[in-house]
PDB file of C-alpha atoms in Angstrom:
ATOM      1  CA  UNK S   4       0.000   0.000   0.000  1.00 54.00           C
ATOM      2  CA  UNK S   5       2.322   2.148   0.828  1.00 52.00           C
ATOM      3  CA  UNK S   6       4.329   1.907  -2.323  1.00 56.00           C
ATOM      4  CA  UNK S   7       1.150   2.399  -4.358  1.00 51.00           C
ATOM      5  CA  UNK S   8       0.454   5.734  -2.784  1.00 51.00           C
ATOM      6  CA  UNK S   9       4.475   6.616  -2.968  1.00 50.00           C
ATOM      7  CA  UNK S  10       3.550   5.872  -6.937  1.00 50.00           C
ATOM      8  CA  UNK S  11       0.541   8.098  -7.079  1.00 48.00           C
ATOM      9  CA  UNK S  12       2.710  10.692  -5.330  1.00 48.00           C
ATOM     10  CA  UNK S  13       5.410  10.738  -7.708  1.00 47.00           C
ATOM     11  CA  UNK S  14       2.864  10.819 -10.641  1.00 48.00           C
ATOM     12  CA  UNK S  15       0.605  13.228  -9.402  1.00 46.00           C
ATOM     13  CA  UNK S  16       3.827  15.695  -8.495  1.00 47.00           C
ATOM     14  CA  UNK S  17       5.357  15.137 -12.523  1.00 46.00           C
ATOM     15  CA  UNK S  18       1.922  15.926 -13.509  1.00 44.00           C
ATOM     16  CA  UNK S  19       2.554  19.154 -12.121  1.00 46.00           C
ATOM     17  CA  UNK S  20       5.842  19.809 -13.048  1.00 47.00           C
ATOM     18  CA  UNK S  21       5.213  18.937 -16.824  1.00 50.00           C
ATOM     19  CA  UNK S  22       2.622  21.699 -16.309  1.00 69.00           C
ATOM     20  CA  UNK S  23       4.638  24.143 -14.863  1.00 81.00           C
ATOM     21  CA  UNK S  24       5.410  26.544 -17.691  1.00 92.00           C
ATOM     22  CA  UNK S  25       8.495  28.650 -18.375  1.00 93.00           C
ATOM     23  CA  UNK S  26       9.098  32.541 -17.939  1.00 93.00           C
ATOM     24  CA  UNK S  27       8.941  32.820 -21.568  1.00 94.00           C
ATOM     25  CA  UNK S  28       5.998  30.719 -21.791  1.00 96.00           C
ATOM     26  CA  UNK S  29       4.166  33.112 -19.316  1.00 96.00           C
ATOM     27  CA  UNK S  30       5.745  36.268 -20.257  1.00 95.00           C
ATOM     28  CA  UNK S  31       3.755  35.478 -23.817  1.00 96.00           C
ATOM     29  CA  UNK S  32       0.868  34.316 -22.341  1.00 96.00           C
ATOM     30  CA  UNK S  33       0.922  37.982 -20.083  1.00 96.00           C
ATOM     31  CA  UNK S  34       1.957  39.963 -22.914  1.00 95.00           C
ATOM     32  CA  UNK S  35      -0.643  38.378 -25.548  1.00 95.00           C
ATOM     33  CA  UNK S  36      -3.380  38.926 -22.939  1.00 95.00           C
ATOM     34  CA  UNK S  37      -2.256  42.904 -22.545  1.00 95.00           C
ATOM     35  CA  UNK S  38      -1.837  42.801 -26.557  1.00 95.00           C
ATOM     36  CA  UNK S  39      -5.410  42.619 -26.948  1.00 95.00           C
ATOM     37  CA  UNK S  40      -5.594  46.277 -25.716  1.00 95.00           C
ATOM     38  CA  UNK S  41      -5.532  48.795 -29.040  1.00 95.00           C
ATOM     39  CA  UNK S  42      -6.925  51.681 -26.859  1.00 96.00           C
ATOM     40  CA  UNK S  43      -8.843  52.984 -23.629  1.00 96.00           C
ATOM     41  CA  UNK S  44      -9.976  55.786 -22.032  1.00 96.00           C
ATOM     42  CA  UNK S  45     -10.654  55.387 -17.971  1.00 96.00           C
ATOM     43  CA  UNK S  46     -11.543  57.466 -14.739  1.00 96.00           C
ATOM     44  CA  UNK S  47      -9.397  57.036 -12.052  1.00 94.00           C
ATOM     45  CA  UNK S  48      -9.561  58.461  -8.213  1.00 94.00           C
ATOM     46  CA  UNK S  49      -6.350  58.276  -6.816  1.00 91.00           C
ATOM     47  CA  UNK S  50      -5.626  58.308  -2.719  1.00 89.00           C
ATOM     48  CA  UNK S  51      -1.932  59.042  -1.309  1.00 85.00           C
ATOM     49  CA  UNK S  52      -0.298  58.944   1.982  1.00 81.00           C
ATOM     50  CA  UNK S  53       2.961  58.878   2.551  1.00 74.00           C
ATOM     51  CA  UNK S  54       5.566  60.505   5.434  1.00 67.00           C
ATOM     52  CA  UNK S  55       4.477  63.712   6.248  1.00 64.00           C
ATOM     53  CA  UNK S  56       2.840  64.602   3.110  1.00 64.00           C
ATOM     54  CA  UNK S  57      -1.241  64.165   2.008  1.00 66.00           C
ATOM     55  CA  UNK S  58      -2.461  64.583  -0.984  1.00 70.00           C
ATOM     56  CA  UNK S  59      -6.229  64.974  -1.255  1.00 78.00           C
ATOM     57  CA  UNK S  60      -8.159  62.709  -3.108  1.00 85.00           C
ATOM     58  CA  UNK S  61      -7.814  63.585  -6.803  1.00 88.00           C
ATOM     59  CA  UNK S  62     -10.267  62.717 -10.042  1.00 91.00           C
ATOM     60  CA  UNK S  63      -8.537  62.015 -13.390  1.00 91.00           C
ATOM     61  CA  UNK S  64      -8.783  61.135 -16.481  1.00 94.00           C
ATOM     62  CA  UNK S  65      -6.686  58.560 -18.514  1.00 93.00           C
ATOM     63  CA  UNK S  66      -5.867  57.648 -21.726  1.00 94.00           C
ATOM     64  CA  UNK S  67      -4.134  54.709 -23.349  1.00 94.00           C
ATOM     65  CA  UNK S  68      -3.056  53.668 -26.933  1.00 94.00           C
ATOM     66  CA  UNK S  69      -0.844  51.155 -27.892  1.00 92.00           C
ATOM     67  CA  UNK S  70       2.115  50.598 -27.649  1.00 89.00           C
ATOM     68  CA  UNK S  71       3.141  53.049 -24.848  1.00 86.00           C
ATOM     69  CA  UNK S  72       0.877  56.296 -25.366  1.00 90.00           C
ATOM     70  CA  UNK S  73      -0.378  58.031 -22.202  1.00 90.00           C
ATOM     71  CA  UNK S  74      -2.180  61.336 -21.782  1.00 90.00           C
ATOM     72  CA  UNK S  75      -3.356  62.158 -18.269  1.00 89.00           C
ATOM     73  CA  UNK S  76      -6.279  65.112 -17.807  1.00 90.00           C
ATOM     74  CA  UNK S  77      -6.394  66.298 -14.211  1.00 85.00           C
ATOM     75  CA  UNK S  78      -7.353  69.710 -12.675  1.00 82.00           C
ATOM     76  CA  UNK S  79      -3.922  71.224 -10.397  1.00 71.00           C
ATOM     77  CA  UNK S  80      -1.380  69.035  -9.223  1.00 68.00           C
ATOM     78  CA  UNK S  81      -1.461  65.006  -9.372  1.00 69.00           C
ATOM     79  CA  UNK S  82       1.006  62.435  -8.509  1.00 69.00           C
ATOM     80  CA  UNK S  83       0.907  59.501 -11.106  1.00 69.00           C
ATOM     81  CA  UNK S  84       3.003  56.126 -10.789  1.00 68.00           C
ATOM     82  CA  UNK S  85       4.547  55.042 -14.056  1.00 64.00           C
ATOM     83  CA  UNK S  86       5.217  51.840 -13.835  1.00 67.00           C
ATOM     84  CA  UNK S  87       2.531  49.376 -14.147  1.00 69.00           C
ATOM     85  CA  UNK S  88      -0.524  51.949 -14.232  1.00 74.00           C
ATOM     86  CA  UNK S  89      -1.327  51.420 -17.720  1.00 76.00           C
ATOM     87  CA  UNK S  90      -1.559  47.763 -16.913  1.00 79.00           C
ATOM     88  CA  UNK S  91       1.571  47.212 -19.236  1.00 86.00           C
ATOM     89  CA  UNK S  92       2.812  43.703 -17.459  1.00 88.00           C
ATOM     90  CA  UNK S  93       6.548  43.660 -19.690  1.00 85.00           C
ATOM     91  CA  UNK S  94       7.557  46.214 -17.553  1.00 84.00           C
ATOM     92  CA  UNK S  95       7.439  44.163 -14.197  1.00 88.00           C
ATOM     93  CA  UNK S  96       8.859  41.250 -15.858  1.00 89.00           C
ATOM     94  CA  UNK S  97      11.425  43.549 -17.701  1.00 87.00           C
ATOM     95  CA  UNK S  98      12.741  44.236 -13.808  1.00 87.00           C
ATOM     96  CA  UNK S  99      13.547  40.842 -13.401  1.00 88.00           C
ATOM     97  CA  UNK S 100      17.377  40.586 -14.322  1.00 85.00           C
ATOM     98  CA  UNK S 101      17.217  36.756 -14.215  1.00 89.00           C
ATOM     99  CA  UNK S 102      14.567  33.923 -12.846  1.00 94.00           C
ATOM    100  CA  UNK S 103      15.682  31.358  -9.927  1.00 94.00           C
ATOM    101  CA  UNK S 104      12.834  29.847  -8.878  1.00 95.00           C
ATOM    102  CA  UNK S 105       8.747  29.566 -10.930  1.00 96.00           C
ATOM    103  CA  UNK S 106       5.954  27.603  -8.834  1.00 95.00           C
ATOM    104  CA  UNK S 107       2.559  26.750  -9.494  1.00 95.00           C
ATOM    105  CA  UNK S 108       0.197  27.285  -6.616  1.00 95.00           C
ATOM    106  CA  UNK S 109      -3.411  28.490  -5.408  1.00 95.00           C
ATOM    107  CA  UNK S 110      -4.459  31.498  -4.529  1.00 94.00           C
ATOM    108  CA  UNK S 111      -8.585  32.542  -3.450  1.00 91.00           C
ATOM    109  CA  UNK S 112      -9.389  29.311  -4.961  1.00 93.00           C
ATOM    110  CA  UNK S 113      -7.523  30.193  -8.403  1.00 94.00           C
ATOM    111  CA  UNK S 114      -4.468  28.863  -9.829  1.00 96.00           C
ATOM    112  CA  UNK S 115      -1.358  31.091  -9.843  1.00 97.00           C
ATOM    113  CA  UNK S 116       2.325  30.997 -11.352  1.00 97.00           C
ATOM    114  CA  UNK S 117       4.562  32.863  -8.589  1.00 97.00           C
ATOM    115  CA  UNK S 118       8.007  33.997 -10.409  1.00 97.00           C
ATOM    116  CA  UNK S 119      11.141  34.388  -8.365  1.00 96.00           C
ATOM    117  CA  UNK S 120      13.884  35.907  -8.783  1.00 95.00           C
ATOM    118  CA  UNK S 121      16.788  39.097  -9.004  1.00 92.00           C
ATOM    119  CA  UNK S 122      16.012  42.637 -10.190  1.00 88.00           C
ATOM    120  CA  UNK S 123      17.902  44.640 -12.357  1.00 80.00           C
ATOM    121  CA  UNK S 124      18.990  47.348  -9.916  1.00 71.00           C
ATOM    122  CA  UNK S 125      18.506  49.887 -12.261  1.00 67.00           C
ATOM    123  CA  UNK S 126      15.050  49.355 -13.713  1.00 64.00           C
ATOM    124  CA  UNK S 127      13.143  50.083 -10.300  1.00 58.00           C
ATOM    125  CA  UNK S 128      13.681  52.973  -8.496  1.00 54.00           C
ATOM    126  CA  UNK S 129      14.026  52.138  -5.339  1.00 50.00           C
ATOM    127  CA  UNK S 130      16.469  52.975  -2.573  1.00 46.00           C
ATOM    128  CA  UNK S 131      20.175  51.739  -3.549  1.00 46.00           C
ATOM    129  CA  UNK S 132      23.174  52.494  -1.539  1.00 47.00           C
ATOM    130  CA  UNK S 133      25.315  55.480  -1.288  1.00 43.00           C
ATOM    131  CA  UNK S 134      28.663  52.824  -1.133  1.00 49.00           C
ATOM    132  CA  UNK S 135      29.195  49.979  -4.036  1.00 51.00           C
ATOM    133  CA  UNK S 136      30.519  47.993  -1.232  1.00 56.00           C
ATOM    134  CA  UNK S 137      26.786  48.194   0.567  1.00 59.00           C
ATOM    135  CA  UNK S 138      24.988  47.377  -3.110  1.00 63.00           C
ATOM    136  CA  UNK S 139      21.419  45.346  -1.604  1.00 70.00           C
ATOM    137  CA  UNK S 140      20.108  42.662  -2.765  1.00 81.00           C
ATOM    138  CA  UNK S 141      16.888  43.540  -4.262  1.00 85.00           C
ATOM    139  CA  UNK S 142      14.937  40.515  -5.393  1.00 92.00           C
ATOM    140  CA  UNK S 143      10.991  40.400  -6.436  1.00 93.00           C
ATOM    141  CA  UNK S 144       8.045  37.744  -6.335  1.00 96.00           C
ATOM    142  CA  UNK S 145       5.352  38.419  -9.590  1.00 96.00           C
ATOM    143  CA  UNK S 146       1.482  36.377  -8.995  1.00 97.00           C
ATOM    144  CA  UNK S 147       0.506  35.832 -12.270  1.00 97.00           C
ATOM    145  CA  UNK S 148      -3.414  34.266 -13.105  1.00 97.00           C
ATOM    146  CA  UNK S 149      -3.005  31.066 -15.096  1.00 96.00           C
ATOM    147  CA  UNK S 150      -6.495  31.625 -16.296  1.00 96.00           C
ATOM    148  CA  UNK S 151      -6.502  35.370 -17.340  1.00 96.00           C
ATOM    149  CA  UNK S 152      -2.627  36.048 -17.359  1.00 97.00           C
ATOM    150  CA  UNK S 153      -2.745  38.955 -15.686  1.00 96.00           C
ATOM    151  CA  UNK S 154      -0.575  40.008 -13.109  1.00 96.00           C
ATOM    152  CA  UNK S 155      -2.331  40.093  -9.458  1.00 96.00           C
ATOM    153  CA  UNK S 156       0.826  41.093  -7.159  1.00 96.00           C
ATOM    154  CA  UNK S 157       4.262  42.169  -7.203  1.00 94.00           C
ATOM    155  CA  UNK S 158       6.066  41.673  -4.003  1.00 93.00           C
ATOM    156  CA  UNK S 159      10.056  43.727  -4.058  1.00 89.00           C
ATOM    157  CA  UNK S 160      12.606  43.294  -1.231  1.00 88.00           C
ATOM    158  CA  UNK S 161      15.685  44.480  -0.141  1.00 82.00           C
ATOM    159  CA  UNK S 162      17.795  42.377   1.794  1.00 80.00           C
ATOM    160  CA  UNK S 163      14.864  39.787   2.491  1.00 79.00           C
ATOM    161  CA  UNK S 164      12.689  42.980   3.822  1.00 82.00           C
ATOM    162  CA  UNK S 165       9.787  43.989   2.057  1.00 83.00           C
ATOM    163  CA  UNK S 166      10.035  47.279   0.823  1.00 82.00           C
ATOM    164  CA  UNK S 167       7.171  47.364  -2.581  1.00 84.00           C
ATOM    165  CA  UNK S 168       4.042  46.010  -2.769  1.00 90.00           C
ATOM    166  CA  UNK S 169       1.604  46.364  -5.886  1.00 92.00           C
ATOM    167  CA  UNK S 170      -1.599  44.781  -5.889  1.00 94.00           C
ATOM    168  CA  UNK S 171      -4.135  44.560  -8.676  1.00 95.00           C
ATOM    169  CA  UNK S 172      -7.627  43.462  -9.020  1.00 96.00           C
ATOM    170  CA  UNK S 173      -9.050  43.242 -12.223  1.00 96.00           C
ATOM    171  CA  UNK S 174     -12.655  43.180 -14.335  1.00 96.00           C
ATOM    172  CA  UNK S 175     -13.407  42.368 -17.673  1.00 96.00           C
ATOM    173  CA  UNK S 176     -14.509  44.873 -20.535  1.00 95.00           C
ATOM    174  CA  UNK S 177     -15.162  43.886 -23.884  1.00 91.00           C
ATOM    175  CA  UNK S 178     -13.411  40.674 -23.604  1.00 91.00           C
ATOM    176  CA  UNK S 179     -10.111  41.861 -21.681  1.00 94.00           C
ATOM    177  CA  UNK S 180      -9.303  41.965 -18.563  1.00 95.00           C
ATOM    178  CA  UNK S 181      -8.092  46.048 -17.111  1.00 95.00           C
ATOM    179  CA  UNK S 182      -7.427  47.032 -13.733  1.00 94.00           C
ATOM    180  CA  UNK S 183     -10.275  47.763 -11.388  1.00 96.00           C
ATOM    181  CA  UNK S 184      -8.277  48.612  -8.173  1.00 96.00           C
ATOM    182  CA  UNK S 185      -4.841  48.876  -7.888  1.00 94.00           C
ATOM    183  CA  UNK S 186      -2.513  49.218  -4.638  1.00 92.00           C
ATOM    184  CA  UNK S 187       1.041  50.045  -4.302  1.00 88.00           C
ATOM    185  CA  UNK S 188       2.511  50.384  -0.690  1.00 87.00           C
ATOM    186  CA  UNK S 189       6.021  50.939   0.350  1.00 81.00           C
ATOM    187  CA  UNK S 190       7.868  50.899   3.413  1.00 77.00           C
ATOM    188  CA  UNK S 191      11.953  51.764   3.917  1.00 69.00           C
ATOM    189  CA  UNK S 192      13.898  51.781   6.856  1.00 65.00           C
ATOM    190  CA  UNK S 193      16.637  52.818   7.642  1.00 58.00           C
ATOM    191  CA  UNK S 194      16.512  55.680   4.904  1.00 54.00           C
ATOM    192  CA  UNK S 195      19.106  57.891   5.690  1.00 54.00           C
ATOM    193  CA  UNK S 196      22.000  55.736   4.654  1.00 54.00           C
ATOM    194  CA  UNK S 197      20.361  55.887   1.183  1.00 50.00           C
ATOM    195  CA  UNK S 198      19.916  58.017  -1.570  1.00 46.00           C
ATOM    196  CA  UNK S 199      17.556  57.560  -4.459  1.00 46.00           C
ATOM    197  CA  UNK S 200      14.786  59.284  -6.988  1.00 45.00           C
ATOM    198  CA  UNK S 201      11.391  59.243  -5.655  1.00 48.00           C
ATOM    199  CA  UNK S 202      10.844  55.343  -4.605  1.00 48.00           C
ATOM    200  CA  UNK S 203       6.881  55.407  -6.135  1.00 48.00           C
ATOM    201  CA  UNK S 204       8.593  56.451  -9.357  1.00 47.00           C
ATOM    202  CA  UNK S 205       6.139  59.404  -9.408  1.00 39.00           C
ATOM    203  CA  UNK S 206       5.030  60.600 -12.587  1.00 39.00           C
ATOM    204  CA  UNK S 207       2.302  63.238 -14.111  1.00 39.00           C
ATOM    205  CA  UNK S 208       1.169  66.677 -13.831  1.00 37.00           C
ATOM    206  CA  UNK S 209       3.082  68.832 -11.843  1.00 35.00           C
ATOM    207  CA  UNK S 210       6.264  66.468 -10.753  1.00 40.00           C
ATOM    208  CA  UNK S 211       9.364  66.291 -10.832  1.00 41.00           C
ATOM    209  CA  UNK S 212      12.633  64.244 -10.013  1.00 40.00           C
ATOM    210  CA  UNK S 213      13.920  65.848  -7.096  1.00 45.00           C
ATOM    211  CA  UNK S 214      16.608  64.023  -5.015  1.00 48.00           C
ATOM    212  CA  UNK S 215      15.025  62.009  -2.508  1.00 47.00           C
ATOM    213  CA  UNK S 216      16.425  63.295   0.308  1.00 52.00           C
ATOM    214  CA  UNK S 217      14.677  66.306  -0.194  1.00 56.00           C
ATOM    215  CA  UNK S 218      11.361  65.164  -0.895  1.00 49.00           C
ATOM    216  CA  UNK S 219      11.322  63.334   2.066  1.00 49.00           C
ATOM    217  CA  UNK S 220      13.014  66.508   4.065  1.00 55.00           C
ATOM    218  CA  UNK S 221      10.127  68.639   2.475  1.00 54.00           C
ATOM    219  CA  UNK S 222       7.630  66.198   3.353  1.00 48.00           C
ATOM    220  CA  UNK S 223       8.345  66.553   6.582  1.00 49.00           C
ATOM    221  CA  UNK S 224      10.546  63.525   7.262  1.00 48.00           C
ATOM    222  CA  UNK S 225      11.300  62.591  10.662  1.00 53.00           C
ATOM    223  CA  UNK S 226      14.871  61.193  11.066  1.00 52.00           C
ATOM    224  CA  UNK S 227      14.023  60.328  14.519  1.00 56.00           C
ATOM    225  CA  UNK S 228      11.740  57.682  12.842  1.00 60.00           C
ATOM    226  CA  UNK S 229      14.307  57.133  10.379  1.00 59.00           C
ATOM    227  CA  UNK S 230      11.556  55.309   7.919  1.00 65.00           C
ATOM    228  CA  UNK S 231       9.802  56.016   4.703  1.00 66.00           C
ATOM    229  CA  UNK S 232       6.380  54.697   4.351  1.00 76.00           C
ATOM    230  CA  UNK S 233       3.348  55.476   1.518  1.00 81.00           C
ATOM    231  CA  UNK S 234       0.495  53.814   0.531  1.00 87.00           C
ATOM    232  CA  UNK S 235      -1.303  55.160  -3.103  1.00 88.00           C
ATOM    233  CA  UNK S 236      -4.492  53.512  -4.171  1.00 92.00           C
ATOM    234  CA  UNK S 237      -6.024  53.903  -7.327  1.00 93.00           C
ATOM    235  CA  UNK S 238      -9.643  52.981  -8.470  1.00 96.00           C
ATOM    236  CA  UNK S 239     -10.675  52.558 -12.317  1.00 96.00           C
ATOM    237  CA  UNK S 240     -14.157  53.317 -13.379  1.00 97.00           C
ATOM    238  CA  UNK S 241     -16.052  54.449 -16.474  1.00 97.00           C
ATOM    239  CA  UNK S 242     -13.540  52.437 -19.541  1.00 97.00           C
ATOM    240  CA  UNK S 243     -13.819  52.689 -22.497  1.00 96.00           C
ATOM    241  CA  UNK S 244     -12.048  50.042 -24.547  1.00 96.00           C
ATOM    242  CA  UNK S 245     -10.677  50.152 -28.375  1.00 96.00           C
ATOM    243  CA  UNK S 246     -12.698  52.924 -29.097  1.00 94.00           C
ATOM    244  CA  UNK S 247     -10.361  54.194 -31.477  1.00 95.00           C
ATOM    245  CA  UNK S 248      -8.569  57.399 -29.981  1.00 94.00           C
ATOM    246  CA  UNK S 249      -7.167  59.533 -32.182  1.00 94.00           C
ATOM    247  CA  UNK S 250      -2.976  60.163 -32.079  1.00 93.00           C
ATOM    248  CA  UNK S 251      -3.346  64.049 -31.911  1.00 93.00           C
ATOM    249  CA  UNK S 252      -4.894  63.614 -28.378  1.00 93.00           C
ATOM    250  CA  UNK S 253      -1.673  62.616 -27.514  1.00 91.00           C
ATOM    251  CA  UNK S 254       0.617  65.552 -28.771  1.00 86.00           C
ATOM    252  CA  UNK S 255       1.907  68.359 -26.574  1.00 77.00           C
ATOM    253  CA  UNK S 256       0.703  71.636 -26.876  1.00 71.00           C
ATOM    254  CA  UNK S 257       3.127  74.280 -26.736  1.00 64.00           C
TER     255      UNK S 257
END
């Protein structure tokens, strides 16, 4: 008996490996999904806190063509993330310098592909170290939806301490799947023995790319604390998908 259910073990487990599919299986399967995207045009409410600095809620509105077009409308000053608001997936899985470890597993009842592995140190802007000798280890876990290939988390850390969260619940309009709620938190210790560009990788109306020592000074850091910590959430309403929008919506006026 017991080498009968030894045998159904070892099946049942190579049933799963065979399944298990590669990065560059899901990175086509992700990007295929996105692909189906020509166009949209979405509402979005946006909600920051972060170390001594509130933003109130802003309204805006969004616009999206492929393959990398984005217009924002907003009324006064707006803080935007760039990465991953458009729902563009390549550029999470772009961070990933190389892959160690892909497992299949379940997550609300749904099965999941969680990717492991180290990120390019320069594609996220996130603290990095004022000495080479100090250079963290910044690695990064990506949930993607074997079902809908979308990607539902992306977990950063630095040294083995989380320091980037990005959550992402999605609906489906005209047969593709866009965000419905999105959530990016962050959380740095220790932040005065680094030096960086904003660590949300703010973008929009009315930023900028100060040093990040003084955004946190002028936000009313407190070195006491010695921490960084932000939450931004964002909620999608109202889409409109491949509409057609027209390219001159997307050219500066001077």
């Amino acid at each position: 008996m017991k080498r009968f259910n030894l045998f159904i073990s070892f099946i049942f487990t190579s049933i799963l490996a065979a399944q298990t599919l590669s990065i560059d299986q899901i990175r086509e399967n992700v990007i295929s999904q996105f692909a189906k995207i020509e166009d949209y045009q979405v509402n979005v409410k946006i909600s920051v806190k972060m170390t001594g600095f509130r933003m109130p809620k802003k309204k805006i509105r969004m616009y999206y063509k492929k393959p990398g077009k984005i217009k924002v409308e907003t009324r006064g000053f707006a803080i935007l993330p760039k990465t991953g608001v458009d729902g563009n997936p390549s550029k999470f899985l772009d961070m990933l310098k190389h892959v160690t470890e892909i497992k299949r597993t379940i997550r609300n009842n749904k099965p999941f592909y969680r990717i492991m592995g180290k990120v390019n140190q320069d594609s996220l802007k996130i603290p990095v170290s004022v000495k080479t000798d100090e250079i963290p280890d910044i690695t990064m876990d990506v949930f993607v939806n074997a079902k809908t290939w979308v990607i539902t988390e992306v977990d950063v850390y630095l040294n083995s301490e989380s320091v980037f969260t990005f959550k992402t619940d999605y609906i489906e309009v005209n047969e593709v799947m866009v965000p419905e709620r999105s959530v990016f938190k962050i959380g740095v210790k220790g932040i005065s023995r680094w030096t960086t560009q904003n660590p949300f990788d703010f973008g929009g109306p009315g930023s900028n790319r100060q040093d990040f020592e003084n955004i946190a000074k002028n936000a009313g850091f407190d070195s006491e604390k010695d921490e960084f910590v932000g939450e931004m959430i964002l909620t999608f309403s109202k889409y409109k998908v491949n509409r057609g929008i027209d390219d001159a919506l997307f050219i500066e006026k001077k």
